[in-house]
Short mmCIF file of C-alpha atoms in Angstrom, two decimals:
data_model
loop_
_atom_site.label_atom_id
_atom_site.label_comp_id
_atom_site.label_asym_id
_atom_site.label_seq_id
_atom_site.Cartn_x
_atom_site.Cartn_y
_atom_site.Cartn_z
CA MET U 1 -15.93 -20.10 1.47
CA ARG U 2 -12.86 -20.78 -0.69
CA ILE U 3 -11.41 -17.34 -1.46
CA ALA U 4 -8.66 -16.25 -3.85
CA LEU U 5 -6.67 -13.23 -2.65
CA ALA U 6 -4.66 -11.66 -5.49
CA ILE U 7 -1.94 -9.14 -4.69
CA ASN U 8 -0.25 -6.52 -6.86
CA GLY U 9 2.98 -4.63 -6.24
CA GLU U 10 6.74 -5.09 -6.45
CA GLY U 11 7.33 -3.93 -2.88
CA PHE U 12 5.99 -5.08 0.47
CA GLY U 13 3.20 -2.56 1.10
CA HIS U 14 0.46 -4.49 -0.69
CA ALA U 15 1.85 -7.77 0.65
CA ALA U 16 1.89 -6.60 4.29
CA ARG U 17 -1.69 -5.32 4.07
CA SER U 18 -2.93 -8.46 2.33
CA ALA U 19 -1.21 -10.71 4.86
CA CYS U 20 -3.20 -8.99 7.63
CA LEU U 21 -6.41 -9.54 5.68
CA ALA U 22 -5.62 -13.18 4.87
CA ARG U 23 -4.96 -13.99 8.54
CA GLU U 24 -8.33 -12.58 9.57
CA LEU U 25 -10.26 -14.23 6.74
CA SER U 26 -8.63 -17.61 7.38
CA ARG U 27 -10.37 -17.81 10.77
CA GLU U 28 -13.61 -18.70 8.96
CA HIS U 29 -12.67 -19.24 5.31
CA GLU U 30 -10.05 -21.02 3.21
CA VAL U 31 -7.75 -18.45 1.60
CA LEU U 32 -5.47 -19.10 -1.39
CA VAL U 33 -3.00 -16.42 -2.46
CA TRP U 34 -1.93 -15.21 -5.92
CA ALA U 35 1.10 -12.88 -5.77
CA PRO U 36 4.23 -11.73 -7.67
CA ARG U 37 7.43 -13.72 -7.12
CA THR U 38 9.09 -10.68 -5.51
CA VAL U 39 6.89 -11.00 -2.41
CA LEU U 40 6.16 -14.74 -2.29
CA SER U 41 8.91 -15.54 0.23
CA PHE U 42 7.68 -12.76 2.54
CA LEU U 43 4.09 -13.98 2.27
CA ARG U 44 5.05 -17.60 2.90
CA SER U 45 6.78 -16.55 6.11
CA GLU U 46 3.75 -14.46 7.17
CA LEU U 47 1.11 -17.03 6.14
CA PRO U 48 2.50 -20.53 6.75
CA GLY U 49 0.34 -23.36 5.50
CA MET U 50 -1.50 -21.38 2.83
CA THR U 51 -1.50 -22.28 -0.87
CA PHE U 52 0.31 -19.83 -3.17
CA HIS U 53 0.26 -19.18 -6.90
CA HIS U 54 2.44 -16.83 -8.92
CA ILE U 55 0.83 -13.98 -10.85
CA PRO U 56 2.79 -11.50 -13.01
CA VAL U 57 3.14 -7.87 -12.00
CA LEU U 58 3.28 -4.67 -14.04
CA ARG U 59 6.51 -2.91 -13.04
CA MET U 60 7.51 0.73 -12.93
CA ALA U 61 10.77 2.02 -14.38
CA LYS U 62 12.46 4.55 -12.09
CA ARG U 63 15.54 6.71 -12.01
CA ARG U 64 16.62 8.70 -8.96
CA HIS U 65 13.22 8.23 -7.31
CA ARG U 66 11.31 9.36 -10.43
CA ILE U 67 8.93 7.25 -12.49
CA LEU U 68 9.87 7.06 -16.18
CA TYR U 69 6.50 6.62 -17.88
CA GLY U 70 7.78 5.95 -21.41
CA ARG U 71 10.23 3.32 -20.23
CA THR U 72 7.55 1.82 -17.99
CA LEU U 73 5.32 1.25 -21.03
CA LEU U 74 8.17 -0.34 -23.00
CA MET U 75 9.18 -2.54 -20.08
CA ASN U 76 5.62 -3.89 -19.74
CA ALA U 77 4.82 -4.20 -23.47
CA ARG U 78 5.27 -7.98 -23.59
CA LEU U 79 3.17 -8.50 -20.47
CA LEU U 80 0.40 -6.25 -21.79
CA ALA U 81 0.39 -8.20 -25.07
CA ALA U 82 -0.06 -11.42 -23.06
CA PHE U 83 -2.84 -9.90 -20.94
CA PRO U 84 -5.75 -12.00 -22.39
CA TYR U 85 -3.72 -15.21 -22.01
CA ILE U 86 -2.86 -14.45 -18.36
CA VAL U 87 -6.52 -13.73 -17.57
CA ARG U 88 -7.55 -17.07 -19.14
CA ARG U 89 -4.81 -18.93 -17.25
CA THR U 90 -5.86 -17.33 -13.97
CA ARG U 91 -9.47 -18.26 -14.65
CA ARG U 92 -8.44 -21.91 -15.22
CA GLN U 93 -6.51 -21.85 -11.93
CA PHE U 94 -9.61 -20.55 -10.15
CA GLU U 95 -11.63 -23.42 -11.65
CA GLN U 96 -9.03 -26.03 -10.70
CA GLU U 97 -8.78 -24.74 -7.12
CA GLY U 98 -12.55 -24.54 -6.68
CA ILE U 99 -12.45 -20.81 -5.94
CA GLU U 100 -15.83 -19.38 -4.91
CA ALA U 101 -14.95 -15.68 -4.55
CA VAL U 102 -12.07 -13.31 -5.35
CA ILE U 103 -10.43 -10.37 -3.58
CA SER U 104 -8.13 -8.20 -5.67
CA ASP U 105 -5.63 -5.86 -4.03
CA TYR U 106 -5.25 -3.64 -7.11
CA GLU U 107 -4.44 -6.73 -9.16
CA PRO U 108 -5.79 -6.46 -12.75
CA PHE U 109 -5.64 -10.08 -13.98
CA SER U 110 -7.57 -11.73 -11.14
CA SER U 111 -10.51 -9.33 -11.15
CA ARG U 112 -11.06 -9.88 -14.89
CA ALA U 113 -10.69 -13.64 -14.47
CA ALA U 114 -13.29 -13.55 -11.69
CA LEU U 115 -15.72 -11.55 -13.83
CA ALA U 116 -15.25 -13.97 -16.75
CA HIS U 117 -15.92 -16.90 -14.40
CA ARG U 118 -18.95 -15.12 -12.87
CA LEU U 119 -17.42 -15.14 -9.40
CA PRO U 120 -18.16 -12.48 -6.79
CA VAL U 121 -15.22 -10.07 -6.62
CA VAL U 122 -14.24 -7.24 -4.30
CA VAL U 123 -11.37 -4.86 -5.03
CA PHE U 124 -9.70 -3.85 -1.76
CA CYS U 125 -6.80 -1.42 -2.08
CA HIS U 126 -5.47 1.97 -1.07
CA GLN U 127 -5.43 3.48 -4.56
CA ALA U 128 -9.24 3.61 -4.70
CA VAL U 129 -9.06 6.61 -2.37
CA LEU U 130 -7.62 8.69 -5.22
CA ASP U 131 -11.12 9.14 -6.61
CA ARG U 132 -12.20 10.60 -3.25
CA VAL U 133 -9.63 13.38 -3.54
CA PRO U 134 -9.47 14.06 -7.29
CA ASP U 135 -6.41 15.92 -8.56
CA TYR U 136 -6.65 17.48 -12.02
CA SER U 137 -2.92 17.89 -12.53
CA LEU U 138 -1.25 15.69 -15.16
CA PRO U 139 0.09 13.22 -12.51
CA GLY U 140 -3.37 13.16 -10.90
CA ILE U 141 -5.14 12.41 -14.17
CA THR U 142 -2.51 9.76 -14.98
CA ALA U 143 -3.05 8.08 -11.59
CA ARG U 144 -6.83 7.95 -12.02
CA LEU U 145 -6.49 6.66 -15.58
CA LEU U 146 -4.36 3.85 -14.17
CA ASN U 147 -7.08 3.18 -11.59
CA ARG U 148 -9.60 2.68 -14.38
CA PHE U 149 -7.35 0.02 -15.89
CA MET U 150 -6.43 -1.72 -12.63
CA ILE U 151 -10.01 -1.69 -11.27
CA PRO U 152 -12.40 -2.87 -14.03
CA HIS U 153 -15.61 -0.90 -14.38
CA ARG U 154 -17.73 -4.05 -13.99
CA VAL U 155 -16.47 -4.61 -10.44
CA HIS U 156 -19.37 -3.37 -8.31
CA HIS U 157 -17.71 -3.41 -4.90
CA VAL U 158 -14.54 -1.42 -4.29
CA LEU U 159 -13.31 -0.75 -0.75
CA SER U 160 -10.48 1.67 -0.04
CA SER U 161 -8.08 1.02 2.83
CA SER U 162 -6.51 4.29 3.95
CA PHE U 163 -5.44 6.23 7.02
CA PHE U 164 -7.35 9.15 5.46
CA ASP U 165 -10.86 9.14 3.97
CA GLY U 166 -10.94 5.35 3.55
CA ASP U 167 -13.88 2.96 3.78
CA ILE U 168 -11.57 0.96 6.05
CA GLY U 169 -8.59 2.22 8.00
CA PRO U 170 -5.10 0.78 7.54
CA LEU U 171 -4.28 -2.88 8.09
CA ILE U 172 -1.29 -3.13 10.43
CA ARG U 173 0.85 -6.17 11.14
CA PRO U 174 0.31 -7.48 14.71
CA GLU U 175 3.98 -6.79 15.57
CA LEU U 176 3.52 -3.08 14.77
CA ARG U 177 0.26 -2.38 16.58
CA SER U 178 1.89 -1.22 19.81
CA PRO U 179 5.16 0.62 20.54
CA SER U 180 8.14 -1.09 22.12
CA GLU U 181 8.34 -1.32 25.90
CA ARG U 182 11.98 -0.25 25.48
CA PRO U 183 11.90 2.97 23.43
CA GLY U 184 15.20 3.85 21.80
CA ASN U 185 16.91 7.02 20.64
CA HIS U 186 17.57 5.80 17.11
CA VAL U 187 15.93 6.91 13.86
CA LEU U 188 14.70 4.17 11.55
CA VAL U 189 15.43 4.89 7.88
CA TYR U 190 13.78 2.83 5.15
CA GLY U 191 15.61 3.34 1.89
CA SER U 192 13.94 1.67 -1.08
CA ALA U 193 16.16 1.14 -4.12
CA SER U 194 15.16 4.41 -5.83
CA ILE U 195 15.74 6.55 -2.75
CA ARG U 196 18.59 4.86 -0.89
CA PRO U 197 21.71 6.35 -2.54
CA GLN U 198 20.57 9.95 -2.00
CA LEU U 199 19.40 9.23 1.54
CA GLU U 200 22.65 7.54 2.54
CA GLN U 201 24.63 10.46 1.18
CA ALA U 202 22.51 12.89 3.20
CA LEU U 203 22.83 10.82 6.38
CA GLN U 204 26.62 11.20 6.32
CA SER U 205 26.16 14.77 7.56
CA PHE U 206 24.87 13.49 10.93
CA SER U 207 27.62 11.39 12.49
CA GLN U 208 26.18 11.74 16.01
CA VAL U 209 22.75 10.33 15.13
CA ASP U 210 22.00 6.60 15.40
CA PHE U 211 20.35 5.83 12.06
CA ARG U 212 19.13 2.23 11.55
CA VAL U 213 18.97 1.88 7.76
CA TYR U 214 16.82 -0.85 6.17
CA PRO U 215 16.45 -3.09 4.23
CA ARG U 216 19.51 -5.06 5.32
CA THR U 217 20.29 -8.69 6.10
CA ASP U 218 21.00 -8.23 9.80
CA GLY U 219 19.00 -6.37 12.42
CA ASP U 220 15.42 -6.66 13.67
CA TYR U 221 13.33 -4.36 11.49
CA LEU U 222 10.06 -4.76 13.38
CA GLU U 223 11.59 -4.13 16.81
CA ASP U 224 13.71 -1.24 15.53
CA PHE U 225 10.55 0.26 14.01
CA ARG U 226 8.57 -0.12 17.24
CA ALA U 227 11.34 1.38 19.36
CA ALA U 228 12.40 4.18 17.01
CA ARG U 229 12.41 7.82 18.05
CA ALA U 230 11.34 8.73 14.50
CA VAL U 231 11.06 7.31 10.98
CA ILE U 232 12.44 8.50 7.62
CA GLY U 233 11.39 6.95 4.33
CA PRO U 234 9.37 7.13 1.11
CA SER U 235 5.65 7.92 0.96
CA GLY U 236 4.14 4.50 0.44
CA HIS U 237 0.83 4.15 2.26
CA GLN U 238 1.71 1.08 4.32
CA MET U 239 4.88 2.43 5.93
CA LEU U 240 3.27 5.80 6.65
CA SER U 241 0.28 4.04 8.21
CA GLU U 242 2.49 1.88 10.41
CA ALA U 243 4.45 4.91 11.62
CA LEU U 244 1.36 7.04 12.26
CA CYS U 245 -0.47 4.24 14.09
CA LEU U 246 2.55 3.97 16.40
CA ARG U 247 2.54 7.79 16.76
CA LYS U 248 6.05 8.02 15.31
CA PRO U 249 7.16 11.36 13.81
CA VAL U 250 7.87 10.80 10.10
CA LEU U 251 9.95 12.56 7.47
CA THR U 252 8.65 11.30 4.15
CA PHE U 253 9.99 11.70 0.61
CA PRO U 254 7.32 11.25 -2.11
CA GLN U 255 8.31 10.18 -5.61
CA PRO U 256 8.18 13.13 -8.03
CA GLY U 257 5.28 12.70 -10.43
CA GLN U 258 3.68 9.95 -8.32
CA ASN U 259 0.29 11.38 -7.41
CA GLU U 260 -0.59 8.76 -4.81
CA GLN U 261 2.61 9.34 -2.86
CA TYR U 262 2.18 13.11 -2.87
CA LEU U 263 -1.36 12.67 -1.57
CA ASN U 264 -0.17 10.25 1.13
CA ALA U 265 2.55 12.68 2.20
CA CYS U 266 0.20 15.66 2.25
CA MET U 267 -2.38 13.82 4.34
CA ALA U 268 0.26 12.48 6.72
CA GLN U 269 1.46 16.05 7.28
CA LYS U 270 -2.11 17.09 8.16
CA THR U 271 -2.00 14.70 11.14
CA GLY U 272 0.73 16.81 12.75
CA LEU U 273 3.10 13.83 12.90
CA ALA U 274 4.78 14.12 9.50
CA ARG U 275 6.96 16.44 7.47
CA VAL U 276 7.39 16.25 3.69
CA GLY U 277 10.93 16.29 2.30
CA ASN U 278 12.59 16.69 -1.09
CA LEU U 279 15.58 14.53 -2.03
CA GLU U 280 17.18 17.48 -3.81
CA HIS U 281 17.91 18.98 -0.38
CA ALA U 282 17.53 15.89 1.80
CA ALA U 283 20.27 16.82 4.31
CA LEU U 284 18.61 20.18 5.03
CA ASP U 285 15.20 18.54 5.45
CA ILE U 286 16.63 15.89 7.78
CA ARG U 287 18.36 18.53 9.91
CA ARG U 288 15.13 20.54 10.22
CA PHE U 289 13.13 17.40 11.00
CA LEU U 290 15.50 16.23 13.74
CA GLY U 291 15.20 19.64 15.35
CA GLU U 292 11.40 19.33 15.47
CA VAL U 293 10.95 15.65 16.35
CA ASP U 294 10.54 16.06 20.10
CA GLN U 295 7.81 18.68 19.66
CA MET U 296 5.76 16.80 17.03
CA ARG U 297 2.43 15.46 18.28
CA LEU U 298 -0.70 13.98 16.76
CA ASN U 299 -2.93 16.97 16.02
CA PRO U 300 -5.07 16.34 12.92
CA ALA U 301 -6.05 19.44 11.01
CA SER U 302 -9.77 20.15 11.13
CA GLY U 303 -11.58 20.01 7.80
CA ARG U 304 -13.33 17.64 5.47
CA HIS U 305 -10.85 14.77 5.82
CA THR U 306 -11.19 11.94 8.33
CA PHE U 307 -8.23 10.04 9.76
CA LYS U 308 -8.14 6.45 11.01
CA LEU U 309 -4.87 5.82 12.78
CA HIS U 310 -5.42 2.31 14.14
CA ASP U 311 -5.58 -1.22 12.78
CA GLU U 312 -8.85 -2.28 11.12
CA SER U 313 -7.90 -5.75 9.86
CA ALA U 314 -10.82 -7.49 11.56
CA LEU U 315 -13.34 -4.95 10.25
CA ALA U 316 -11.95 -5.31 6.72
CA ALA U 317 -12.34 -9.10 6.83
CA ARG U 318 -15.92 -8.89 8.11
CA ARG U 319 -17.06 -6.37 5.51
CA ILE U 320 -15.35 -8.11 2.60
CA ALA U 321 -16.68 -11.54 3.60
CA ALA U 322 -20.19 -10.09 3.83
CA LEU U 323 -19.91 -8.61 0.34
CA LEU U 324 -18.60 -11.85 -1.13
CA ALA U 325 -21.47 -13.72 0.50
CA GLY U 326 -23.95 -11.43 -1.25
CA ASP U 327 -24.81 -8.93 1.49
CA SER U 328 -25.24 -5.77 -0.58
CA HIS U 329 -25.80 -3.74 2.60
CA ALA U 330 -22.22 -4.33 3.77
CA THR U 331 -21.16 -1.27 1.79
CA PRO U 332 -22.78 0.97 -0.83
CA ALA U 333 -22.40 0.01 -4.48
CA ARG U 334 -19.39 1.46 -6.24
CA PRO U 335 -20.01 5.16 -7.00
CA ASP U 336 -19.24 6.65 -10.39
CA ALA U 337 -15.67 7.91 -10.61
CA PRO U 338 -15.29 11.68 -10.96
CA ALA U 339 -14.51 13.06 -14.39
CA LEU U 340 -10.84 12.91 -15.37
CA VAL U 341 -10.89 16.65 -16.07
CA PRO U 342 -13.15 19.30 -14.53
CA ALA U 343 -16.26 20.22 -16.48
#
């Protein structure tokens, strides 16, 4: 089968997950990738020999680790106005490439192009889990409204990938599926652009601690991650999954007003291996975390949530391929989303 895999996201979380999926699918199928320019170089290094196409991405405006919703709308106005044209262009590309089925990782153009071209389509993403744990706060309602735009209603098969309550567990890069044989005493710090200035300022209070701060041009991120004593960073699902699967204690800083990240952080804390911080008092949170690191162990809280803290790339590829081939028993049909507000 000739499959289009379309990826959303400005950062590397979606790209890392999709690279795992593409590798597994390519054992039996031909995979072509549609992705934003910001992650194309990373994907080309992870998936040599594959065919790549650029697809635009809706961006988020941020200030000091907060999402600015009004500015986000203004920043994306031109792209939203061009939405029908981009869907038509993507459909033509699918026709030209002989695409037979489409996988969308929370990518809104490709799924609509697939539906217009009457191609089988599966949406495979982490954000689908938000409807499993509905939050009726304003950020929660906003997040689920966004889901309804990013995942068209006519898509019948939606699989969530999540370390908590997912149809499929996380997809972990092969290099991060086992800890280093040479464990270190350093703490890996991942500082995305919106979080880095405040984190670096807080880290100055700990001159005796070996912090390895990424991203940077030198250093070996994957080996430093595998060997780290602990991890500090934002609350994106992919990085949290990688840390938890390696049983690394994590101090995580969710973006204020970003419902998905708060949910990720809360669920990570329920595993016993994570603490949730606030950038307003980051130095205090880091000090408390470093004092607890050596006692933190995996101990998931009992309750209605299920945790999958291991790689499920192969399972994801099998289930998605079965759905695209028309096996309706591979997973139940998409359930109705819960109401945006309680009745």
